[in-house]
Each structure stands twice: as C-alpha cells, then as structure tokens.
PDB file of C-alpha atoms and ligand atoms in Angstrom:
ATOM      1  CA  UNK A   1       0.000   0.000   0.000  1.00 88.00           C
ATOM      2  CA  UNK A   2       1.267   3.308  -1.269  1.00 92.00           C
ATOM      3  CA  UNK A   3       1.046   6.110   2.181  1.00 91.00           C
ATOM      4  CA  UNK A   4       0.528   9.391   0.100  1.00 95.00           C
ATOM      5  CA  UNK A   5       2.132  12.537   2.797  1.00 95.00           C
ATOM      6  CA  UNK A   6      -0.697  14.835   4.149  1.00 93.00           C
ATOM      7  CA  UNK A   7      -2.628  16.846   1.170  1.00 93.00           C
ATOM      8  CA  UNK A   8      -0.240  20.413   0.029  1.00 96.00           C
ATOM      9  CA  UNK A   9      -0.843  21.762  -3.698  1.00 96.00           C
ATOM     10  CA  UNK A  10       1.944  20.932  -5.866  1.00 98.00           C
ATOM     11  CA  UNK A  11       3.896  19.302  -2.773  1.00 98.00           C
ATOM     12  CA  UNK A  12       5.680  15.654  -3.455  1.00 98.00           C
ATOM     13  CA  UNK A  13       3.048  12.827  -2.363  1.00 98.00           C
ATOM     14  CA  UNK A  14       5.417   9.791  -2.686  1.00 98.00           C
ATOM     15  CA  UNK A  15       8.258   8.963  -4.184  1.00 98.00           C
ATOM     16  CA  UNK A  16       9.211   5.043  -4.700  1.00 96.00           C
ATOM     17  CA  UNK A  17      11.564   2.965  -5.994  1.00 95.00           C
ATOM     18  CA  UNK A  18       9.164   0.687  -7.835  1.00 94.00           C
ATOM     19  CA  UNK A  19      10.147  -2.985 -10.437  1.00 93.00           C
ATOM     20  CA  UNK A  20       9.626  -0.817 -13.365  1.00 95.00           C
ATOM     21  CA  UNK A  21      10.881   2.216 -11.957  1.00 96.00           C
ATOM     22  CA  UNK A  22      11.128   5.507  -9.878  1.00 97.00           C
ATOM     23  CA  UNK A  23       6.931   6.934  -9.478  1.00 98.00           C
ATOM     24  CA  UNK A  24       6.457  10.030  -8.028  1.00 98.00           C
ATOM     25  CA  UNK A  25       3.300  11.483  -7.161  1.00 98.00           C
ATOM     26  CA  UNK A  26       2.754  15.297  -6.518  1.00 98.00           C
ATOM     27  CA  UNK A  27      -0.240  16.445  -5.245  1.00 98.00           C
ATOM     28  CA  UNK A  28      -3.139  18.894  -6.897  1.00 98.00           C
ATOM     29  CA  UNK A  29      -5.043  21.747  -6.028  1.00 97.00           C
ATOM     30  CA  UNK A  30      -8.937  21.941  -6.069  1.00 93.00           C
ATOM     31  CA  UNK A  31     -10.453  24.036  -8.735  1.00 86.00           C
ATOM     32  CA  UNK A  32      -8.984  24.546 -11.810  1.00 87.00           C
ATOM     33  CA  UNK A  33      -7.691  28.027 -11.004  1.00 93.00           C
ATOM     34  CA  UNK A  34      -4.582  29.115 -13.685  1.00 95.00           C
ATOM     35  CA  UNK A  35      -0.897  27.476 -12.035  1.00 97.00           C
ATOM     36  CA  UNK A  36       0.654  30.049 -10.541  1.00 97.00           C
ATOM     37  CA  UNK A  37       4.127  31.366 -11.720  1.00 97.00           C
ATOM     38  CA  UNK A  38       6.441  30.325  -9.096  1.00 97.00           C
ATOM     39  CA  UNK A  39       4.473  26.613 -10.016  1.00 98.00           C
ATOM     40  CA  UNK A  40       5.425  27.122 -13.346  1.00 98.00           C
ATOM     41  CA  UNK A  41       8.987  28.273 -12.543  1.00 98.00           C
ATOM     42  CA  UNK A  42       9.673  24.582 -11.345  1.00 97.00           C
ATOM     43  CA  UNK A  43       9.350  23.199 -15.198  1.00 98.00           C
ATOM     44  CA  UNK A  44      12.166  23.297 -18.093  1.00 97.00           C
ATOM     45  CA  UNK A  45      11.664  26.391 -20.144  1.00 97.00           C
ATOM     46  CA  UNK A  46      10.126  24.105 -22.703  1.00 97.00           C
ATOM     47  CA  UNK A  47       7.830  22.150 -20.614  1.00 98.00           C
ATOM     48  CA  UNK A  48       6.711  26.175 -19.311  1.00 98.00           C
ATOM     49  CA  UNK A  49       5.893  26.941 -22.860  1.00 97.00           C
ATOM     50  CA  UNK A  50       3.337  23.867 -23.589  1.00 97.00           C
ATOM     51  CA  UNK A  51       1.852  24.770 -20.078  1.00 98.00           C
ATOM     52  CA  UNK A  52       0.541  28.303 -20.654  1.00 97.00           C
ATOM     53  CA  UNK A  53      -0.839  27.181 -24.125  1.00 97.00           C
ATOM     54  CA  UNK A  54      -3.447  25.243 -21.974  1.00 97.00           C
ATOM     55  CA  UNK A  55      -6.222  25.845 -19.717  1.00 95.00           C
ATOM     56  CA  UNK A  56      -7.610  24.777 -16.642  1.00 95.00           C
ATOM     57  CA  UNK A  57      -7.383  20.889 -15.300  1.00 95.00           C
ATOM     58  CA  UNK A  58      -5.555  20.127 -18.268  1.00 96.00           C
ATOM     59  CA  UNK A  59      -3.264  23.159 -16.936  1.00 97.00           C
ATOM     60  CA  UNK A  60      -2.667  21.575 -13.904  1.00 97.00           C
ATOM     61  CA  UNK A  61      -2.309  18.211 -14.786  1.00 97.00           C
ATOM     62  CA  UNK A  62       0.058  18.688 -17.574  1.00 98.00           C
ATOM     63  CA  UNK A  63       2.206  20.803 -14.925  1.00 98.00           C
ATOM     64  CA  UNK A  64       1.718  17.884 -12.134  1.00 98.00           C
ATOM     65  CA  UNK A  65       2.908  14.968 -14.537  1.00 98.00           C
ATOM     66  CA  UNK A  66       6.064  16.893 -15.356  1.00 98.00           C
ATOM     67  CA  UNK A  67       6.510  18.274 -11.573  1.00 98.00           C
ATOM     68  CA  UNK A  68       6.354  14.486 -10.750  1.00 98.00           C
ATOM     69  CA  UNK A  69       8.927  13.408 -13.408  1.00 98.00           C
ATOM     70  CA  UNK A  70      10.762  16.220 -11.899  1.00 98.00           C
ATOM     71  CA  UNK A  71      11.040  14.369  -8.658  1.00 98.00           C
ATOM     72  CA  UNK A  72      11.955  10.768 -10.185  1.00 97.00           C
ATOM     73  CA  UNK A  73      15.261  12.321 -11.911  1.00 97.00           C
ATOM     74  CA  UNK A  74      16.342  14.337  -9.326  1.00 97.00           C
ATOM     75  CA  UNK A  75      15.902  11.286  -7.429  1.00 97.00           C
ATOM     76  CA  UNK A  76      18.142   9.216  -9.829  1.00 96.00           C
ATOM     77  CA  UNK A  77      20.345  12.394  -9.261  1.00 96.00           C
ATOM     78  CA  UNK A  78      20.014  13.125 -13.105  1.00 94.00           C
ATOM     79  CA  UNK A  79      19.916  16.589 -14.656  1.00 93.00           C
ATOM     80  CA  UNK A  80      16.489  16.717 -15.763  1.00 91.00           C
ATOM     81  CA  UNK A  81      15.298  16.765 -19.394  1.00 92.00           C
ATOM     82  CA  UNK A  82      12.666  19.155 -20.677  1.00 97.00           C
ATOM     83  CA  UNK A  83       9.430  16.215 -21.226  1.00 98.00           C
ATOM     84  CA  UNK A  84       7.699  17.163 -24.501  1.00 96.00           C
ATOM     85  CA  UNK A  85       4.818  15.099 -26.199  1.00 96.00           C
ATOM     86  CA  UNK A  86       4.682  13.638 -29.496  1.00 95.00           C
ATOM     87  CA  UNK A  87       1.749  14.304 -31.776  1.00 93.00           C
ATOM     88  CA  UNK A  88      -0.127  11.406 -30.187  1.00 94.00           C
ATOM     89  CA  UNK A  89       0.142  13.351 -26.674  1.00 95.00           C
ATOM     90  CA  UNK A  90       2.995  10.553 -25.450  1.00 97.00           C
ATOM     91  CA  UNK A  91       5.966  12.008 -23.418  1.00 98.00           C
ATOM     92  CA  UNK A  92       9.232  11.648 -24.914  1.00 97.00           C
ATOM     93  CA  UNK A  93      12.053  10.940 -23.027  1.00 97.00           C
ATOM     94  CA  UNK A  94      15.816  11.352 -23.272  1.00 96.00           C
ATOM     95  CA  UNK A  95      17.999   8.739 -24.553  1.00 95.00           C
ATOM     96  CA  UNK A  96      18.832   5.722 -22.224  1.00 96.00           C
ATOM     97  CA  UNK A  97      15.297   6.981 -20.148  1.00 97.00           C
ATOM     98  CA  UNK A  98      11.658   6.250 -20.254  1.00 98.00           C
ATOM     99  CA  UNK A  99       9.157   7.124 -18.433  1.00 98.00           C
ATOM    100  CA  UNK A 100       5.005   7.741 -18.262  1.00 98.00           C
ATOM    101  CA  UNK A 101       2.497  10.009 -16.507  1.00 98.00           C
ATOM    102  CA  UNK A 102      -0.746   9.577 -14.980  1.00 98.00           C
ATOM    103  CA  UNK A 103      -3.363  11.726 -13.362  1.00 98.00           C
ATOM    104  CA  UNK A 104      -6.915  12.031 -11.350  1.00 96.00           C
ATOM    105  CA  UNK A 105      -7.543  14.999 -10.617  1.00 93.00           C
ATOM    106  CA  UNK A 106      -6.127  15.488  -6.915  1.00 96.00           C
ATOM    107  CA  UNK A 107      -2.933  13.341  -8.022  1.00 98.00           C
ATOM    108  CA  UNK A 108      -0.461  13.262 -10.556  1.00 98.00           C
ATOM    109  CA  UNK A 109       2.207  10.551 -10.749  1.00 98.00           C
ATOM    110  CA  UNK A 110       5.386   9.864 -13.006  1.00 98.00           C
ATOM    111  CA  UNK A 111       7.038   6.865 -13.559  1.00 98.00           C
ATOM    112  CA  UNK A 112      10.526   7.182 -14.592  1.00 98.00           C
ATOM    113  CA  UNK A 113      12.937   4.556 -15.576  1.00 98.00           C
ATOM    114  CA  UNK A 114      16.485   3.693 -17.406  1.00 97.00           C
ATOM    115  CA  UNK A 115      16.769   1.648 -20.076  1.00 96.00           C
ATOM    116  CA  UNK A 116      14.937   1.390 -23.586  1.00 93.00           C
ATOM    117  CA  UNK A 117      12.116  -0.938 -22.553  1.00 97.00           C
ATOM    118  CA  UNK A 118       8.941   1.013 -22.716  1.00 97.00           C
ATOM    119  CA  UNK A 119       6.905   1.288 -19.531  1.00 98.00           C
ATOM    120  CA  UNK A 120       3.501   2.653 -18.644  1.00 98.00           C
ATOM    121  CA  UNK A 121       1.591   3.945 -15.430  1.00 98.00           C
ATOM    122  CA  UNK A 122      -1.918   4.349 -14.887  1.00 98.00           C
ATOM    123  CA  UNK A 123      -4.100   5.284 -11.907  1.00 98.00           C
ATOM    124  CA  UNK A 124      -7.437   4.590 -11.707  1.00 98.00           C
ATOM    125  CA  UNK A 125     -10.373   5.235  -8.532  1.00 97.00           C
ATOM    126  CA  UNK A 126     -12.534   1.674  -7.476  1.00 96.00           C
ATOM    127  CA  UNK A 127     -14.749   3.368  -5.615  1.00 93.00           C
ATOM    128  CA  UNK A 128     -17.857   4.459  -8.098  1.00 91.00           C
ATOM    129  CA  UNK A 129     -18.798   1.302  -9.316  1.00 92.00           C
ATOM    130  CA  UNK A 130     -20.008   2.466 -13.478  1.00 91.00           C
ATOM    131  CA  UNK A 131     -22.134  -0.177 -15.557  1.00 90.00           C
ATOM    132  CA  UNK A 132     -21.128  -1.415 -18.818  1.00 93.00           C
ATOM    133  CA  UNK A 133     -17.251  -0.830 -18.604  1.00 96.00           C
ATOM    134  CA  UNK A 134     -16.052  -4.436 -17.671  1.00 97.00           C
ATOM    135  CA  UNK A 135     -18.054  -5.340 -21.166  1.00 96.00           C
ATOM    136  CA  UNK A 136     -16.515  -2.792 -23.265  1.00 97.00           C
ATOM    137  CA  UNK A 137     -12.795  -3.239 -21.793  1.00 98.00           C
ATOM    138  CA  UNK A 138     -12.786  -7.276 -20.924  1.00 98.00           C
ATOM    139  CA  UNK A 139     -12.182  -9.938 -23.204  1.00 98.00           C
ATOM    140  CA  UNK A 140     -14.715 -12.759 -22.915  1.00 98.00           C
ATOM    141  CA  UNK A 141     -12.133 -15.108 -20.789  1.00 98.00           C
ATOM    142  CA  UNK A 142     -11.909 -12.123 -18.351  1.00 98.00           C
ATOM    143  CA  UNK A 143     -15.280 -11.451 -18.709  1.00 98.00           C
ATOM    144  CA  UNK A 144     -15.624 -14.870 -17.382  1.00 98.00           C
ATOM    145  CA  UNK A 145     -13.504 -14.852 -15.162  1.00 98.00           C
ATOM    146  CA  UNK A 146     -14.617 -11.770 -13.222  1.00 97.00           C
ATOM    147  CA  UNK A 147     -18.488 -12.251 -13.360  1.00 96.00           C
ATOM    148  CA  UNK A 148     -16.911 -16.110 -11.146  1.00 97.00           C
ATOM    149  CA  UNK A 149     -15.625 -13.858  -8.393  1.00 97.00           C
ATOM    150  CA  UNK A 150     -18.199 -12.467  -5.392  1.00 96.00           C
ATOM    151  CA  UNK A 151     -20.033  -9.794  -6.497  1.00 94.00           C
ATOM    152  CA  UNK A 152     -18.254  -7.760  -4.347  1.00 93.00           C
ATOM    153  CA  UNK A 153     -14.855  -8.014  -6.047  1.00 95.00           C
ATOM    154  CA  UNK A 154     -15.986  -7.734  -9.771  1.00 96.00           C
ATOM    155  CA  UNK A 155     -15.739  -3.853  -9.852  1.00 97.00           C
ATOM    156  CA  UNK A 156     -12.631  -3.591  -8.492  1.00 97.00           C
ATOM    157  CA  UNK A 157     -11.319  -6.542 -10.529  1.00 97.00           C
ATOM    158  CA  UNK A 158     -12.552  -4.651 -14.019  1.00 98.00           C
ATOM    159  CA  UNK A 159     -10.668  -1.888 -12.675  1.00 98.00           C
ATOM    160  CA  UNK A 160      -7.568  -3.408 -11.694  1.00 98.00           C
ATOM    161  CA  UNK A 161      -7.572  -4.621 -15.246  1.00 98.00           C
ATOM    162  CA  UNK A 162      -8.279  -1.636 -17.036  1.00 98.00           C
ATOM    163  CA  UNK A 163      -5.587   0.229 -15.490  1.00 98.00           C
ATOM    164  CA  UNK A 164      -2.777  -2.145 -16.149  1.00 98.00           C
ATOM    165  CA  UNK A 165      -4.524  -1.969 -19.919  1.00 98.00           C
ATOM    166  CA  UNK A 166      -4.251   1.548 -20.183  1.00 98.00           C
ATOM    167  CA  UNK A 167      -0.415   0.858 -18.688  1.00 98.00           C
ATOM    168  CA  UNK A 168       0.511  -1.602 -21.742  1.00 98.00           C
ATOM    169  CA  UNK A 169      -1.013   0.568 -23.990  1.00 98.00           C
ATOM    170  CA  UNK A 170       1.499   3.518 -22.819  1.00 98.00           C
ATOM    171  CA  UNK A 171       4.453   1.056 -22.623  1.00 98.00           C
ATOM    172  CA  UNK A 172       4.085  -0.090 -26.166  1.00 98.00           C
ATOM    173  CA  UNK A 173       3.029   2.982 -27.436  1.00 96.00           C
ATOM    174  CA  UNK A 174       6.921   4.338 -28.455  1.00 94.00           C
ATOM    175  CA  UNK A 175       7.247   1.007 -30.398  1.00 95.00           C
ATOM    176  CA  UNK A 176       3.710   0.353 -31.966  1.00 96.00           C
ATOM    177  CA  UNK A 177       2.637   3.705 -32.742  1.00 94.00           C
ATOM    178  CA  UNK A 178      -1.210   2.966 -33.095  1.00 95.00           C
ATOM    179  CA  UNK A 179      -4.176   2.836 -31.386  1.00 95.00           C
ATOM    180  CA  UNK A 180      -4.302  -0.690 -29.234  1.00 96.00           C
ATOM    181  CA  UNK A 181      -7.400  -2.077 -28.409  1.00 97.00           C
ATOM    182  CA  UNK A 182      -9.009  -3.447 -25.247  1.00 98.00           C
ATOM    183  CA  UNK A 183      -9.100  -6.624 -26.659  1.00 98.00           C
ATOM    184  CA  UNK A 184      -6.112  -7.007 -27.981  1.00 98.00           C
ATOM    185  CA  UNK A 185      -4.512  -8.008 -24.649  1.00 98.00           C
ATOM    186  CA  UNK A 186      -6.055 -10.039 -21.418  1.00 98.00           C
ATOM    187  CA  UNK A 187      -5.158  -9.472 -18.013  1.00 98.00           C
ATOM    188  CA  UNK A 188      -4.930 -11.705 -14.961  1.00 98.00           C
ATOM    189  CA  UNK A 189      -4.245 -10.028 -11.662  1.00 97.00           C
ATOM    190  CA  UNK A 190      -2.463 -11.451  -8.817  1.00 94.00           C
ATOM    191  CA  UNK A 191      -2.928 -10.808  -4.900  1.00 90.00           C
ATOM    192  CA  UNK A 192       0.770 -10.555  -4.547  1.00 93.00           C
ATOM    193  CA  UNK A 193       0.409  -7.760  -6.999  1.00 93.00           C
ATOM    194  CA  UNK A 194       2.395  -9.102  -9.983  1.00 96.00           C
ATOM    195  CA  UNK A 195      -0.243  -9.636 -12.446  1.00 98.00           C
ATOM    196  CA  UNK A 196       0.123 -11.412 -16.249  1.00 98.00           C
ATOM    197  CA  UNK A 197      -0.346  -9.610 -19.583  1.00 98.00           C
ATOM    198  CA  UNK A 198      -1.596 -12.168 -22.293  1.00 98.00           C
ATOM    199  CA  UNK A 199      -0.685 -10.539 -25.524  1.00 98.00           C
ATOM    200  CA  UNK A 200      -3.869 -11.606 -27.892  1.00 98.00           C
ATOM    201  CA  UNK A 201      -2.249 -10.126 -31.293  1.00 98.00           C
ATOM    202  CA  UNK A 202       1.040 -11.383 -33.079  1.00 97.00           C
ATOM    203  CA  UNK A 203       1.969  -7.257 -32.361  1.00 95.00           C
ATOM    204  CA  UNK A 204       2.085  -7.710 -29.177  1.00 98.00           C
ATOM    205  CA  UNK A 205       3.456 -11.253 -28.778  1.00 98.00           C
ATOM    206  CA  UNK A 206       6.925  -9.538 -29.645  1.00 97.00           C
ATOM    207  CA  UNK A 207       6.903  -8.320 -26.358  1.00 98.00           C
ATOM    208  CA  UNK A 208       7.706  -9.547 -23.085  1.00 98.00           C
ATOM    209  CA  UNK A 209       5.113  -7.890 -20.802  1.00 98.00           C
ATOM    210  CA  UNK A 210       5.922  -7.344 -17.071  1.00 98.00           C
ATOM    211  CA  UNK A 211       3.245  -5.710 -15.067  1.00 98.00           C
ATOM    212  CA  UNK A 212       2.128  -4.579 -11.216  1.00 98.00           C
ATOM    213  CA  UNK A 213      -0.188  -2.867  -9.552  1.00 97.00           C
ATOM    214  CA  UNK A 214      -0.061  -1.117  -5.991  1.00 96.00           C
ATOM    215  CA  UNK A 215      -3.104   0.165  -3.829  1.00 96.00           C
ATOM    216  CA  UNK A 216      -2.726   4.184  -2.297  1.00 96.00           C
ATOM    217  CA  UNK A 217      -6.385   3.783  -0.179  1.00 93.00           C
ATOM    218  CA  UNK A 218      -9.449   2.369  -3.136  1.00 93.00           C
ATOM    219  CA  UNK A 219      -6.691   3.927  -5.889  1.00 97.00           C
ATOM    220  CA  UNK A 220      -4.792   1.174  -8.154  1.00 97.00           C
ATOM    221  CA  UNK A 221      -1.903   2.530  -9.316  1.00 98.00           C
ATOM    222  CA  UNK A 222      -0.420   0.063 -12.331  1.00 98.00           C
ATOM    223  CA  UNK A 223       3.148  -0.121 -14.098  1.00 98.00           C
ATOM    224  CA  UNK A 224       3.760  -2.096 -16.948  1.00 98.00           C
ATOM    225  CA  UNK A 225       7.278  -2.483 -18.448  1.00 98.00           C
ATOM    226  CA  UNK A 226       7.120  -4.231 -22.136  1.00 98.00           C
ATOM    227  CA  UNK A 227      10.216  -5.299 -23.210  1.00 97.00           C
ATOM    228  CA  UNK A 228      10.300  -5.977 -27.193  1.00 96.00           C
ATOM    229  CA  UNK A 229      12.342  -9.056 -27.927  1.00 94.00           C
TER     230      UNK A 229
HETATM  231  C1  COA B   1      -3.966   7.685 -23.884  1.00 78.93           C
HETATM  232  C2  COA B   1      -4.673   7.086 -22.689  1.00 78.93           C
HETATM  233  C3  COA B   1      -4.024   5.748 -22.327  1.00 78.93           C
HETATM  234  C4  COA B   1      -4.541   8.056 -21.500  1.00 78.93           C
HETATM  235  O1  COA B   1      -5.145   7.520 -20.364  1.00 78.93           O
HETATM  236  P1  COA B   1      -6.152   8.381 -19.467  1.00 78.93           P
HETATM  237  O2  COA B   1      -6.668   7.472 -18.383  1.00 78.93           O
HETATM  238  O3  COA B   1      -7.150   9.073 -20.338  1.00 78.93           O
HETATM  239  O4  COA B   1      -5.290   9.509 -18.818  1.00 78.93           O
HETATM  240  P2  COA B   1      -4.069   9.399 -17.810  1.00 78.93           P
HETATM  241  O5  COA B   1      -4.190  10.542 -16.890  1.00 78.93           O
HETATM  242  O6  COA B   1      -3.936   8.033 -17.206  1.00 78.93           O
HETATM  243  O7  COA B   1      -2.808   9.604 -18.769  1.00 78.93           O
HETATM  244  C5  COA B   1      -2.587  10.843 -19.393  1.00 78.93           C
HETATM  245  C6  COA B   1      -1.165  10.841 -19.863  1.00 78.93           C
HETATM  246  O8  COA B   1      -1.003   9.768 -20.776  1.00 78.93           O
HETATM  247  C7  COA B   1       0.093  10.097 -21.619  1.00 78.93           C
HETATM  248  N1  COA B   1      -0.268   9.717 -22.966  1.00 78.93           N
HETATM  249  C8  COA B   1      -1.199  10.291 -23.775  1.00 78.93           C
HETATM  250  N2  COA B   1      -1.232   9.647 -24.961  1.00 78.93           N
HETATM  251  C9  COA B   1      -0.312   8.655 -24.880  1.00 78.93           C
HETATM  252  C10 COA B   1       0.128   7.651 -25.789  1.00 78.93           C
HETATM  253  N3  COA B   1      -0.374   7.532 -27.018  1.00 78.93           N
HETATM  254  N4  COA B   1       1.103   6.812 -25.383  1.00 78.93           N
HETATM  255  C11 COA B   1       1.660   6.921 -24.162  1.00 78.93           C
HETATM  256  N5  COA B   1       1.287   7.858 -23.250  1.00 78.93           N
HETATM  257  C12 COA B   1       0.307   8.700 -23.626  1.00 78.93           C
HETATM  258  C13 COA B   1       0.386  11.573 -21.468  1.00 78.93           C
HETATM  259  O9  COA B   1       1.606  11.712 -20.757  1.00 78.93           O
HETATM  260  C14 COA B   1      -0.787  12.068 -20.638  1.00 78.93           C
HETATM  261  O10 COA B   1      -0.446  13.087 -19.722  1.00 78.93           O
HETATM  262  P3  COA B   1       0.044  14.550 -20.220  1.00 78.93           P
HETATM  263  O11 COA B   1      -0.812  14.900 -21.390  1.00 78.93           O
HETATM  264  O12 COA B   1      -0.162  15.420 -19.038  1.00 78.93           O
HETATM  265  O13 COA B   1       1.488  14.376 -20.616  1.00 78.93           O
HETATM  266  C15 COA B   1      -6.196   6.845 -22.959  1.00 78.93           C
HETATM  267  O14 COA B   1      -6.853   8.076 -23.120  1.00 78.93           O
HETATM  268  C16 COA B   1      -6.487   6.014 -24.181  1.00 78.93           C
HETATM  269  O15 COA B   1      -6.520   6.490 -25.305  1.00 78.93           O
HETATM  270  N6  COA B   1      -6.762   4.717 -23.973  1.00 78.93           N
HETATM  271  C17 COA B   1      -7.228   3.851 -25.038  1.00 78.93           C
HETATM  272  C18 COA B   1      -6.191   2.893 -25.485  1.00 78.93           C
HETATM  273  C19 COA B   1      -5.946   1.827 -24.481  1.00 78.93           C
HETATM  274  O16 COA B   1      -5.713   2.113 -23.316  1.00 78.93           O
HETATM  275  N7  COA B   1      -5.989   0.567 -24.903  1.00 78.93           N
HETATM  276  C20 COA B   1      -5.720  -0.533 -24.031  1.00 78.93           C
HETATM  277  C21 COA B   1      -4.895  -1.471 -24.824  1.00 78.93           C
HETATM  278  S1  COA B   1      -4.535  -2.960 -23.989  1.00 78.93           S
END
C-alpha cells in the first residue's frame, strides 16, 4: 500500500523505488484556477511553454505529470530533461530513459525509468462502481472470469484490469505507434500484486510484458514495463 504525505498543492506525495521504476506522485489543487508562476517556474523552459498554451485541469495536470517526473530524476540524481509530447500526446524521453504520466484529478504521478524498454503507469479510482465498462474493456475469458468472483470483487477486478490496460497501452506505445485495443490483450491479476499480460495479437506477442499494480487507499496505481524481444 502506497502512504501518500498529508494533502499540500503541488507538494511531493510519494516517491518510490518501484520494479519498473522511480513513481512520483505530486499532489493537486482543487479548482482549476490558472498554475501560478512560481508553479510554473519549477518546469524546463520548454515544458513552461506547452503549459501556458493550456487551460484549466488540463493546466494543472500537464504541470503535475512533469513536476512528478521532476522528482523521479532528481531522485536518480540526473539533470532533468525538458518532457515534450509527441503528436499522439505521449511524453518523450531522453535517450537511455523512459518514463510515463498519470493523473486524477487530486494526483499526478510519473514513472521514470532507465533503459529502452517502454513502460507505462496508470491510476485509476474503485470506488464508483459504473455499468457497462467491464463489457466494453474485458475480453470474454476475463469477462468470465470476473463475473466467477463475489459480487463484491468484480468492480474492483474490471478496474484493476483496465488500469494495467491503459499501462501496456502507454508502454508499447513508443514502439507500436497505433491505437491498441481493449481486446487485444487479457489481463490476470495477482494478490501478490504481480499480475500477467496475455498478448492476444502477433503485435504484441513480440513483447515480453511485465506488469504490477499497488493500492494508495481504493486507488490502483499500475506499471507495466514491455520489453520488445
Ligand atoms: C492515452 C490514454 C491511455 C490516456 O489515459 P487516461 O486514463 O485518459 O489519462 P491518464 O491521466 O492516465 O494519462 C494521461 C497521460 O497519458 C500520456 N499519454 C497520452 N497519450 C499517450 C500515448 N499515445 N502513449 C503513451 N502515453 C500517452 C500523457 O503523458 C498524458 O499526460 P500529459 O498529457 O499530461 O502528458 C487513454 O486516453 C487512451 O486512449 N486509452 C485507449 C487505449 C488503451 O488504453 N488501450 C488498451 C490497450 S490494452
């Protein structure tokens, strides 16, 4: 279980040396008010530039993501690198790192790693149970699968799953360069927290897919790392 510190706009929430890599989480404001200057003064020049160009919670998202990144190479004691996005809204990294970025909209975390295997984060909320997802995101195995657990754990079972989704789909993302679907992978989640990625499409079968989850309260927070062989 992930122990965010005490609530503070902007302040560091956790920082962790995680399998797939360093995640940082920096904590939000309420409201989608404009991020103040001296917020703004923490990012690369570049990084300062995309940020004014947008507007409210996408504001302050975009400037928590990159404030969290922040943390995870200082942290590595590495000079940080200004993170731009590529024209399908993917970070890009500097050589020998990779990384990924997640937000709700209290939290933003970064996942930061060396290497050239791509990795992903996610975070996704359990607690607002919302019909019609686990059939739109599940394969028919999973599908399965969850509707044979007690009622009780099937949400949070569709969700666990659907975050470490949306985690491959980031990890591959550099390699593939396309839209992945929901069905093109399945998911089976462990207790201990290591949970298998079944690659459904010869795509994705030239990867070797590694993938966790942690808990921070009814939040799953996922990492994938997709290694292409
Ligand atoms: C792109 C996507 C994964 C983002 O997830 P989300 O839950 O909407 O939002 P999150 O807060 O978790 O992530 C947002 C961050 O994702 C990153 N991101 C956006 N597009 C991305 C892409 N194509 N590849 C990798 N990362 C991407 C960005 O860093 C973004 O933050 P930023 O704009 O502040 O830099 C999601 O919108 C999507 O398109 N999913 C459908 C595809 C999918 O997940 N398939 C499952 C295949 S198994």
């Amino acid at each position: 279980m992930i122990q965010p510190s005490a609530r503070q706009p902007w302040a560091l929430a956790f920082l962790y040396a995680l399998p797939h890599g360093m995640v940082a989480g920096v904590h939000l404001p309420d409201g989608a008010e404009p991020v103040a200057e001296e917020v703004l003064a923490r990012l690369t020049a570049p990084e300062r530039e995309s940020a004014v160009a947008l507007r409210g919670y996408r504001q302050v998202q975009f400037v928590g993501g990159r404030l969290a990144l922040a943390a995870g190479f200082s942290e590595m004691g590495v000079r940080r690198a200004p993170i731009q996005s590529d024209e399908h809204g993917a970070p890009m990294f500097p050589e020998g790192f990779v990384g990924s970025i997640s937000h709700k909209q209290d939290l933003a975390v970064g996942l930061l790693a060396r290497g050239q295997a791509g990795v992903g984060v996610d975070l996704e909320d359990t607690d607002r149970p919302r019909p019609g997802v686990a059939e739109r995101v599940l394969t028919a195995a999973e599908l399965a699968n969850v509707q044979s657990l007690p009622e009780s754990r099937r949400w949070v079972d569709t969700v666990l799953r659907f975050s470490v989704k949306e985690s491959v789909y980031k990890a591959v993302h550099p390699t593939l360069r396309r839209y992945v679907g929901f069905g093109e992978v399945a998911v089976w989640p462990s207790p201990d927290g290591s949970d298998r990625v079944e690659p459904l499409v010869p795509d994705l079968e030239r990867f070797r897919f590694a993938a966790r989850h942690a808990w921070i309260g009814t939040r799953v927070l996922s990492t994938v790392r997709a290694e292409l062989l």
